[in-house]
CSV table of C-alpha atoms and ligand atoms in Angstrom, one decimal:
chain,number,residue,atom,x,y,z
Y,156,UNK,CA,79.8,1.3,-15.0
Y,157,UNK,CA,81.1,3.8,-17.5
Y,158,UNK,CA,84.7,4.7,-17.2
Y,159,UNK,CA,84.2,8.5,-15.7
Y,160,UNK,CA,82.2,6.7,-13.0
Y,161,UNK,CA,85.0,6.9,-10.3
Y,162,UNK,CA,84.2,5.4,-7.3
Y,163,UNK,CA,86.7,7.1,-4.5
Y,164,UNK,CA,87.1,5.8,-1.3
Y,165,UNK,CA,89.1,8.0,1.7
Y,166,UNK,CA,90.1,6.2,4.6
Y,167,UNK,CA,90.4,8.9,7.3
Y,168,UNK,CA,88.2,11.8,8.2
Y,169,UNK,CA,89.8,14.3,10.1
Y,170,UNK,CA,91.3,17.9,8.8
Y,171,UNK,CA,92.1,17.0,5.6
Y,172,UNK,CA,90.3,14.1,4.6
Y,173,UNK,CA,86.6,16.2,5.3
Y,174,UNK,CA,88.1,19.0,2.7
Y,175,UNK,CA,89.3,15.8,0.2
Y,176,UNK,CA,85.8,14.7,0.2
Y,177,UNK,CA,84.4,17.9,-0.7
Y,178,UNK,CA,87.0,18.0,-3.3
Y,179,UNK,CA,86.3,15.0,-4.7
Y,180,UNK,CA,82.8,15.6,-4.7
Y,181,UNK,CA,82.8,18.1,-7.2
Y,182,UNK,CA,82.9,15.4,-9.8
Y,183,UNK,CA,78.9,15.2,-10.2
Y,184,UNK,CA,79.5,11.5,-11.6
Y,185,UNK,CA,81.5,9.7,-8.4
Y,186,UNK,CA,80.7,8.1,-5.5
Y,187,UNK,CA,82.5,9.0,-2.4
Y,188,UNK,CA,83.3,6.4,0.0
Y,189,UNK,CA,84.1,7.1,3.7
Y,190,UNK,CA,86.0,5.1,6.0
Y,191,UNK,CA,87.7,6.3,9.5
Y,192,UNK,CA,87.7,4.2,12.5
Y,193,UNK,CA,86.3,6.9,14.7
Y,194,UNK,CA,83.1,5.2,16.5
Y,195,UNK,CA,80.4,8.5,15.2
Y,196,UNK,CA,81.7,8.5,11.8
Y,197,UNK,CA,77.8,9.1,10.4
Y,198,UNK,CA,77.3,12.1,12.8
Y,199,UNK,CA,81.2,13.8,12.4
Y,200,UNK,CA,80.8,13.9,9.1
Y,201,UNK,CA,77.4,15.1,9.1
Y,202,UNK,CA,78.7,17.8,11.6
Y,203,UNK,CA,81.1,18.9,9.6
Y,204,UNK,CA,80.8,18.4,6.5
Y,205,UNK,CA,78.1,21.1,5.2
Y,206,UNK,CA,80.7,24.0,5.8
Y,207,UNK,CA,82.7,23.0,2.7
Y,208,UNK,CA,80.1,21.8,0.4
Y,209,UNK,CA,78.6,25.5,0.5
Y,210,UNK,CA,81.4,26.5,-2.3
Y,211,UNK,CA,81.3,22.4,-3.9
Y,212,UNK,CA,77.6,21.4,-4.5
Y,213,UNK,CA,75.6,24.6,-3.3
Y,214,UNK,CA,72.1,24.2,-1.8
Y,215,UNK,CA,73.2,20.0,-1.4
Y,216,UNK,CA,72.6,18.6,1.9
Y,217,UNK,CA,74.6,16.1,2.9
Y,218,UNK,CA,71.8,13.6,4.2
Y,219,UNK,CA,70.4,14.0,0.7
Y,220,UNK,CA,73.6,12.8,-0.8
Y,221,UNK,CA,74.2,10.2,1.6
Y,222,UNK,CA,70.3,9.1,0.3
Y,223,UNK,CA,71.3,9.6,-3.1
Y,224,UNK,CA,74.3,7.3,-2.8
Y,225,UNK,CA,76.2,9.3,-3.8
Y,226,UNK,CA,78.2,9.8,-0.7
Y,227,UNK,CA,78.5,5.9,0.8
Y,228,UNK,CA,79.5,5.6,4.9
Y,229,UNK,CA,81.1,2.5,5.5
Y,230,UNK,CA,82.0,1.0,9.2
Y,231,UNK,CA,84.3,-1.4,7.9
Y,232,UNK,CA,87.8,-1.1,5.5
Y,233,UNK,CA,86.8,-4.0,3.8
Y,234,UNK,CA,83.2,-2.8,2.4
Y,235,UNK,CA,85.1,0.7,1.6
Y,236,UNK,CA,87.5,-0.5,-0.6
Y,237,UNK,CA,85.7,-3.2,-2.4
Y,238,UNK,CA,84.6,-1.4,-5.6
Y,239,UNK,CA,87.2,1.4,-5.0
Y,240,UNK,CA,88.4,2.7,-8.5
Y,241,UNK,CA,90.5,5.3,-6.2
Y,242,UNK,CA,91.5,5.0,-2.5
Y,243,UNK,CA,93.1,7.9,-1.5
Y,244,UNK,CA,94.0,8.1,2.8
Y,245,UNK,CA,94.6,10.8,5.0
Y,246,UNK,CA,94.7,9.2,8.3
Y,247,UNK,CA,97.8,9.4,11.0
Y,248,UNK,CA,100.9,10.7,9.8
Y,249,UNK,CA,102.7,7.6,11.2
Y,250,UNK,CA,104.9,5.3,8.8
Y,251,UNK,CA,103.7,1.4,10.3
Y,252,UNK,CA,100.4,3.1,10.3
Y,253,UNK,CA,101.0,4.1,6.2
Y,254,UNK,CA,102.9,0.7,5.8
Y,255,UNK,CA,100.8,-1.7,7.4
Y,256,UNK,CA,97.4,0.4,5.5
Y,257,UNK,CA,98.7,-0.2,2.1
Y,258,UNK,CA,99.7,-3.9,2.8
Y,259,UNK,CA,96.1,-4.4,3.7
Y,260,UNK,CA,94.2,-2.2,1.4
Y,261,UNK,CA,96.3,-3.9,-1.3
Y,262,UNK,CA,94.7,-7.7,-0.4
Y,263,UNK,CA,91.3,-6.5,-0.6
Y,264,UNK,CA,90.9,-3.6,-2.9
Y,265,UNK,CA,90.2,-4.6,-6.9
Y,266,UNK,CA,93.6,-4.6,-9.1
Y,267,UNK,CA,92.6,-1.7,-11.0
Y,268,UNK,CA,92.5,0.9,-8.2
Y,269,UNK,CA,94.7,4.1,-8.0
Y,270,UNK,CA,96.6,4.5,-4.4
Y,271,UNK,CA,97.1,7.8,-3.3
Y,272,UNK,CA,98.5,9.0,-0.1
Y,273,UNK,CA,97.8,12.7,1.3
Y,274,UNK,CA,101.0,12.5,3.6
Y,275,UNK,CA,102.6,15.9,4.6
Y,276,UNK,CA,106.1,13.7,4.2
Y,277,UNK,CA,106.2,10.1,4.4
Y,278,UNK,CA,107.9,9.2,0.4
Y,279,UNK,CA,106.0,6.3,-1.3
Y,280,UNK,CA,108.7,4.6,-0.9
Y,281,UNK,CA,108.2,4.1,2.6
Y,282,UNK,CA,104.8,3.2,2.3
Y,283,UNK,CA,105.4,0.9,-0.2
Y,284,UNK,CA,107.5,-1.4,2.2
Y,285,UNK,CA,105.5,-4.3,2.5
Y,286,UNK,CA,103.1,-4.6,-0.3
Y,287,UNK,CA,103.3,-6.8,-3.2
Y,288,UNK,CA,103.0,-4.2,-6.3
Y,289,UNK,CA,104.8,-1.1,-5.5
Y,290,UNK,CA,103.6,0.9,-8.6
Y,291,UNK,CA,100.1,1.6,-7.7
Y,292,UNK,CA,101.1,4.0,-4.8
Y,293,UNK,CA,102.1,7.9,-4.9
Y,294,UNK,CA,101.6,10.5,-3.3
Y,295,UNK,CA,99.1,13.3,-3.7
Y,296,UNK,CA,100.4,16.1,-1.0
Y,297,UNK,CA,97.4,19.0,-0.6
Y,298,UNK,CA,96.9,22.2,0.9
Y,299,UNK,CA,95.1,22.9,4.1
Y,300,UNK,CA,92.3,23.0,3.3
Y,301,UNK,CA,92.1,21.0,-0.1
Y,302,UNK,CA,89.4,21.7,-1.4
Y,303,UNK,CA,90.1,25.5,-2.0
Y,304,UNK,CA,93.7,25.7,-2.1
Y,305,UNK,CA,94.9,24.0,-6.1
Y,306,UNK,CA,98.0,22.9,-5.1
Y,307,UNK,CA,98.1,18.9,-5.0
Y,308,UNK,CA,101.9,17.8,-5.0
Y,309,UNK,CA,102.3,14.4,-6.9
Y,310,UNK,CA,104.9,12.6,-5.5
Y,311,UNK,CA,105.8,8.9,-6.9
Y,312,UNK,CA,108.6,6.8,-5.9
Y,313,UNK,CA,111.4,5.3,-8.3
Y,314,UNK,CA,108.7,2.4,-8.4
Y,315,UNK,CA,105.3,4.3,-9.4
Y,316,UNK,CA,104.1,3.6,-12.7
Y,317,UNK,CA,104.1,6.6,-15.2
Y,318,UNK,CA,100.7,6.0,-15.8
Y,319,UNK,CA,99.7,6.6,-12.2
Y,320,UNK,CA,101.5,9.5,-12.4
Y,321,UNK,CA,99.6,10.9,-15.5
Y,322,UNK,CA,96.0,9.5,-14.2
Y,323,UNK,CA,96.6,11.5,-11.0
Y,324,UNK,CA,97.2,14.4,-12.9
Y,325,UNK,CA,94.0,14.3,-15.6
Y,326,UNK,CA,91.8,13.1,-12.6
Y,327,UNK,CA,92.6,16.5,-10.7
Y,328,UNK,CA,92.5,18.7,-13.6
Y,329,UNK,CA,88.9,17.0,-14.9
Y,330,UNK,CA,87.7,17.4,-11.5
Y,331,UNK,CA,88.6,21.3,-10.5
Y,332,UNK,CA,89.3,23.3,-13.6
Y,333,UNK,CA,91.1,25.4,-10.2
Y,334,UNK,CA,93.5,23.0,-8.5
Y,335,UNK,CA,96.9,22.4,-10.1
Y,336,UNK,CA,98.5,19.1,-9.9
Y,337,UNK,CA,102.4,19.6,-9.5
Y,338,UNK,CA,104.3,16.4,-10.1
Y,339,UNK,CA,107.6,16.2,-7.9
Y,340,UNK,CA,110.9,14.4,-10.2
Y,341,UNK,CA,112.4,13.1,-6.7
Y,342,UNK,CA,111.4,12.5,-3.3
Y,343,UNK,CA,112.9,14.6,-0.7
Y,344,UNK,CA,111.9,15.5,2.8
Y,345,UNK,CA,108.7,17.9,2.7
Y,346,UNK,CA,108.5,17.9,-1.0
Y,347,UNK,CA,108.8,21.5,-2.3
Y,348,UNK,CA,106.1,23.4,-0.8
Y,349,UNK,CA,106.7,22.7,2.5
Y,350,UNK,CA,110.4,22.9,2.4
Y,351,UNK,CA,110.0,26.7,1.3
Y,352,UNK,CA,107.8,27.0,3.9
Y,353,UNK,CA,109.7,26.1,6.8
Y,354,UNK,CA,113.3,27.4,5.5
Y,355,UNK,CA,110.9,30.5,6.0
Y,356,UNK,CA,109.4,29.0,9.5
Y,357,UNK,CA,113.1,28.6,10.7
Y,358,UNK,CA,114.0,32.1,9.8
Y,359,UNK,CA,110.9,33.5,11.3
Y,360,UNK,CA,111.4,31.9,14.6
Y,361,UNK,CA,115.2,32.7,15.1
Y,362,UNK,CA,114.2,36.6,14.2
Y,363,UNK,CA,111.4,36.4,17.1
Y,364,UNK,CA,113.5,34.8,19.1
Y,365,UNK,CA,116.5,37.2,18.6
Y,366,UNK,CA,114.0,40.2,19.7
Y,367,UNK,CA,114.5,41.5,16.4
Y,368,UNK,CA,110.7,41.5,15.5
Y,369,UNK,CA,107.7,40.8,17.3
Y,370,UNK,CA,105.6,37.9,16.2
Y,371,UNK,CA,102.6,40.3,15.2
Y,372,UNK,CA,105.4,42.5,13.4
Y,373,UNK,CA,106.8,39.5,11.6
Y,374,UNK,CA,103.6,38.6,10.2
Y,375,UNK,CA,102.8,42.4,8.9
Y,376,UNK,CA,105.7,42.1,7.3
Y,377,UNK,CA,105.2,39.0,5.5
Y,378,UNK,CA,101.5,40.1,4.6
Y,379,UNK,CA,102.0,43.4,3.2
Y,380,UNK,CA,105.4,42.4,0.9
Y,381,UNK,CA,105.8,38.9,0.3
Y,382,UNK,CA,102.6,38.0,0.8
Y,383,UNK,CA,101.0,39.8,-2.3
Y,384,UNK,CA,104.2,39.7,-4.2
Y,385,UNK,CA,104.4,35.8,-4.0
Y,386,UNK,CA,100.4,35.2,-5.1
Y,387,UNK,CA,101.2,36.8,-8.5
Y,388,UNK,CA,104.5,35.9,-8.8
Y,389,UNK,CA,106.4,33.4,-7.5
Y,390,UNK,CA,109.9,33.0,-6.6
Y,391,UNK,CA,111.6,33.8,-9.5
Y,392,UNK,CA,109.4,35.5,-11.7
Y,393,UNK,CA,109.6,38.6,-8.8
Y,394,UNK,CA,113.3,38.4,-8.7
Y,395,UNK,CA,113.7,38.5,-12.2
Y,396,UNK,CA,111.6,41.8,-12.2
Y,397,UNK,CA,114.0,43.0,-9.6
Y,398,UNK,CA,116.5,42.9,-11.4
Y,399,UNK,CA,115.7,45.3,-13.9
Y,400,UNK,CA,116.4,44.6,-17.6
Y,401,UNK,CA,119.2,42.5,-16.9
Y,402,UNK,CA,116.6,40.1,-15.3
Y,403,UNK,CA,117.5,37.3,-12.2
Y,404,UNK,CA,121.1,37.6,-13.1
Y,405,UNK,CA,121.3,41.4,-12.7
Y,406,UNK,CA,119.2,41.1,-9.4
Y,407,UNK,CA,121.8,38.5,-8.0
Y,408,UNK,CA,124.8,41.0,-8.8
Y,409,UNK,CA,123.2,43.8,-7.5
Y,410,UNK,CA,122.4,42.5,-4.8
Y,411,UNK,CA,125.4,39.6,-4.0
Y,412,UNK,CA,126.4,41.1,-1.1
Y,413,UNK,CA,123.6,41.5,1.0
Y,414,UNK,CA,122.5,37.8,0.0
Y,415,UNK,CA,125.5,36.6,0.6
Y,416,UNK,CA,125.5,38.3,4.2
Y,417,UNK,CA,122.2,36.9,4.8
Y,418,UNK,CA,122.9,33.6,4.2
Y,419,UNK,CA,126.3,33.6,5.9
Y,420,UNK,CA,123.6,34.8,9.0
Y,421,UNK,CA,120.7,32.3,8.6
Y,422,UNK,CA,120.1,31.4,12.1
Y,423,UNK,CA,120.9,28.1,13.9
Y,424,UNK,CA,117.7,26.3,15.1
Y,425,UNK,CA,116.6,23.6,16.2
Y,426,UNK,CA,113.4,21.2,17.1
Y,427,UNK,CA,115.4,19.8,20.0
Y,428,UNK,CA,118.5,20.1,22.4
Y,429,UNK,CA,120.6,22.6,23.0
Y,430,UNK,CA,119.3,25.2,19.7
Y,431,UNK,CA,115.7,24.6,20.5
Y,432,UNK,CA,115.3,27.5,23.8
Y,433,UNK,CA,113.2,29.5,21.3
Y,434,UNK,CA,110.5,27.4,21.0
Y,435,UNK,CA,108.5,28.1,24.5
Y,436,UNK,CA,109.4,31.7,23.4
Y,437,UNK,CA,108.2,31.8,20.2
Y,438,UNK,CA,105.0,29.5,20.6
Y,439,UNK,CA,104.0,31.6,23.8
Y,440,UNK,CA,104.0,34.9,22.0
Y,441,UNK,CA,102.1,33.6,19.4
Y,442,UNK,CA,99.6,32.4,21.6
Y,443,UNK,CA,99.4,35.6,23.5
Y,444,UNK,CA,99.2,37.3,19.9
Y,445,UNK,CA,96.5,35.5,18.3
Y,446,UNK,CA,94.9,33.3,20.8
Y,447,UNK,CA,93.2,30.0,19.6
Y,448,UNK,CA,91.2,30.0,16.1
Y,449,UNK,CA,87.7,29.6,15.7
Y,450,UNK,CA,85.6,28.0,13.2
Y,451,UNK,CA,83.9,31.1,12.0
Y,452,UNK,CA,87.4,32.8,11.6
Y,453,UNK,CA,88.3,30.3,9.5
Y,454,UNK,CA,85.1,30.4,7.0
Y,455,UNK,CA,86.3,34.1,6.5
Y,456,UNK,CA,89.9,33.5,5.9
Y,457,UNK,CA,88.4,30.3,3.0
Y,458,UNK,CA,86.0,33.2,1.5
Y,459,UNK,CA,89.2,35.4,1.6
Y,460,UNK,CA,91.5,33.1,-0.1
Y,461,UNK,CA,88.9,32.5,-2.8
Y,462,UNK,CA,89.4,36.3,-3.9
Y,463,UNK,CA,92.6,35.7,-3.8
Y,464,UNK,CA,92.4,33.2,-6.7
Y,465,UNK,CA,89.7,35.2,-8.4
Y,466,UNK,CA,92.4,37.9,-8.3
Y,467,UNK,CA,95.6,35.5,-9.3
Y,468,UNK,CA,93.6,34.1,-12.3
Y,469,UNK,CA,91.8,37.0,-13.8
Y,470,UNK,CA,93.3,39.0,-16.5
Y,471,UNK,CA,95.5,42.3,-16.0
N,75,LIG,N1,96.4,19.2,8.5
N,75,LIG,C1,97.2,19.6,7.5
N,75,LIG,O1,97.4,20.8,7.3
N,75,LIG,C2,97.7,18.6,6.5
N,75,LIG,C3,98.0,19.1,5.2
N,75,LIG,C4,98.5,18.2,4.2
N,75,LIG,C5,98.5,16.9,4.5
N,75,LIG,N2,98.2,16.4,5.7
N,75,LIG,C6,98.3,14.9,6.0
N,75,LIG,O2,97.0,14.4,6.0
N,75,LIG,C7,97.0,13.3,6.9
N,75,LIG,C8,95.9,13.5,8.0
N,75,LIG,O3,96.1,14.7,8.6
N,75,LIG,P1,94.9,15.5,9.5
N,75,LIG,O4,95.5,16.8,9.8
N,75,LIG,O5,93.7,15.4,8.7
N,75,LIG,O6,94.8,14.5,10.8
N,75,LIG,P2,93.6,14.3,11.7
N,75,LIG,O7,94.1,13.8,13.0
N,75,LIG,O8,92.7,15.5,11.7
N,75,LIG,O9,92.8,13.1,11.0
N,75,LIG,C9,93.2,11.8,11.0
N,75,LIG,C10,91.9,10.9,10.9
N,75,LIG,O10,92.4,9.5,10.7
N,75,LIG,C11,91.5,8.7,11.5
N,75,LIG,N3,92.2,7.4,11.7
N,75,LIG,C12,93.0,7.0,12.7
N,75,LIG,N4,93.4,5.8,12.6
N,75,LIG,C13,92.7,5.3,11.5
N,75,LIG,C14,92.7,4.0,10.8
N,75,LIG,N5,93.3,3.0,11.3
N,75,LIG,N6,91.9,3.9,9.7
N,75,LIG,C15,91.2,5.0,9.2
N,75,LIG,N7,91.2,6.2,9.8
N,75,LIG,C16,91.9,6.3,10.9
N,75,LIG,C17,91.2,9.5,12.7
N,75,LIG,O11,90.1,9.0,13.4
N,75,LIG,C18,91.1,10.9,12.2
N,75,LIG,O12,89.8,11.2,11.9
N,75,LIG,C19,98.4,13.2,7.5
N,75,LIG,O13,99.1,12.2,6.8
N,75,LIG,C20,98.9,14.5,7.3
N,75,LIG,O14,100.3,14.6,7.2
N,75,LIG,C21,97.7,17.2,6.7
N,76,LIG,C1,80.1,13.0,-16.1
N,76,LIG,O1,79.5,12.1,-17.0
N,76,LIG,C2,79.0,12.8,-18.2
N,76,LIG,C3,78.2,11.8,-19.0
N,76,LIG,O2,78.9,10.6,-19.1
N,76,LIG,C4,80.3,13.3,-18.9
N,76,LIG,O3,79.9,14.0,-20.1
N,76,LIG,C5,81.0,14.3,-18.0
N,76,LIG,O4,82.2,14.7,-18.6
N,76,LIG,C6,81.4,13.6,-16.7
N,76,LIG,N1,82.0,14.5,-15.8
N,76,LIG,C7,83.2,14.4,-15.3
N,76,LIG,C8,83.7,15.5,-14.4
N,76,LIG,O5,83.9,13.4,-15.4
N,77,LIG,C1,101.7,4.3,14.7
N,77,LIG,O1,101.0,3.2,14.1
N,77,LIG,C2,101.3,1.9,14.7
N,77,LIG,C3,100.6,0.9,13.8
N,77,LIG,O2,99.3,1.2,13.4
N,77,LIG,C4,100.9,1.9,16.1
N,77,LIG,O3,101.1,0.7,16.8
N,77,LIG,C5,101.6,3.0,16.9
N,77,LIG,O4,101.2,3.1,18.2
N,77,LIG,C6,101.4,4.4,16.2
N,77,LIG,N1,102.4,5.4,16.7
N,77,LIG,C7,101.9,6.5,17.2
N,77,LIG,C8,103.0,7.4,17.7
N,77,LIG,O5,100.7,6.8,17.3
């Protein structure tokens, strides 16, 4: 076995982890284990899997790859993990689940595998709790779905070897000249992506809730400002523009007051008790708004997004 032969096993097969394997698969040289405890693995996968390998391995069935070898279905942890050069899972988002995974994968996977965790927010270090080496593990945080969006946040704990780190990193890059690895210097709740997004969610909510905006209105908005603004330029790169030739720090005098009035004014919310009454509100006006998604919906919306990133990465 040369040393670009990866052999990645993913141990969970639901949202993320069908979009990971079409990710994954994009290295022509790797075999792609499957492991979930869902009694018609063969058939779910081969259900749902074609939809993303259109954009991965055009014209590729996936009974032909699955005759190949090249993807391998496995009923039991033990078989998945065996030659595993890379186990990566994406099952429950439940920490004894996490823990008690790792503990196990450890005793039976070979020493030299890479440990990766898809987790929306469970730190390493949690995961870590009860197995013997605590180096091998970090996170690798993805975008819904994964195999289009590049963002993978990689997330180790004070324990993760640098080399882990770094082999994350080179394996991402190698495999999708498009995704972007992102290493994260401490763990915090929701990493970074996620905690802009829901310092957004939160304010979102409280201005539905507040009958300032509808929800319909409140996603114009976002779409036709910071929507665009943020794909070419994030955060700070926009406000520095703003700001004229003095850059950020001429943005943030101009504009100190009305920041500062805005955060003095960030509304009080909360999942639970007594702040949470906007929630049937909120989550009832969006269902009225947009009704439930459908599958074809969703294909557009990938095909979409994909111009997006034509559009981000193509010269001015
Ligand atoms: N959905 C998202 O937008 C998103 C984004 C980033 C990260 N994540 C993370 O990815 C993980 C999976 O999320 P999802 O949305 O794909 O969930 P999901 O419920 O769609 O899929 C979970 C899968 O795990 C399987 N499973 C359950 N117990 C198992 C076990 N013991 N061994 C193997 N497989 C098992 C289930 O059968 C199911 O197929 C979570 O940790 C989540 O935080 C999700
Ligand atoms: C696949 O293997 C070939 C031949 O060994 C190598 O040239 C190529 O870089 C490998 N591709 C990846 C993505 O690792
Ligand atoms: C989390 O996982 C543990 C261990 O696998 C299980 O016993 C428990 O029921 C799970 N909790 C939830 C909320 O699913």
């Amino acid at each position: 076995m040369s040393a670009n032969q990866n052999q990645v096993t993913l141990i969970g097969l639901g949202t993320i982890g069908i979009s990971m394997a079409a990710l994954h698969l994009r290295d022509p040289n790797s075999t792609i284990h499957l492991f979930d405890v869902r009694s018609d693995i063969e058939q779910h996968i081969l259900a749902h899997l074609p939809a993303f390998l259109e954009s991965v391995c055009p014209g590729t069935s996936v009974e032909s790859l699955i005759s190949s070898g090249r993807i391998k279905i496995h009923t039991t942890i033990e078989t998945a993990c065996s030659e595993a050069t890379i186990i990566q899972e994406q099952g429950p988002e439940n920490v004894s689940f996490k823990k008690s995974l790792w503990a196990q994968v450890e005793s039976i996977a070979p020493p030299y595998a890479h440990f990766w965790s898809s987790t929306s927010g469970i730190p390493t270090s949690e995961q870590t709790a009860d197995m013997q080496d605590k180096s091998r593990l970090l996170v690798v945080h993805p975008f819904n779905p994964p195999h289009i969006m590049p963002l993978l946040e990689i997330v180790p704990s004070p324990n993760t070897n640098q080399d882990e780190v770094d082999f994350a990193c080179t394996y991402f890059r190698q495999v999708s000249p498009r995704h972007c690895p992102v290493v994260i210097k401490k763990e915090i709740c929701g990493f970074v992506g996620n905690r802009l997004a829901f310092a957004v969610l939160r304010e979102a909510c409280y201005l539905v809730e507040q009958k300032v905006v509808s929800v319909k209105d409140l996603d114009q908005i976002m779409m036709s400002s910071l929507g665009p603004r943020w794909a070419l330029n994030g955060v700070f790169e926009s406000y520095n523009s703003g700001g004229g030739v003095d850059g950020f720090r001429g943005f943030l005098n101009k504009l100190e007051a009305t920041v500062q009035g805005v955060w003095n004014d960030l509304g009080v919310m909360s999942m639970t008790g007594d702040d949470s009454h906007w929630k049937e509100y909120v989550i009832s006006q969006t269902e009225q708004t947009y009704g439930p998604s459908s599958l074809g919906q969703t294909r557009e919306k990938e095909e979409k997004l994909r111009e997006v990133q034509r559009i981000q990465t193509s010269n001015p």
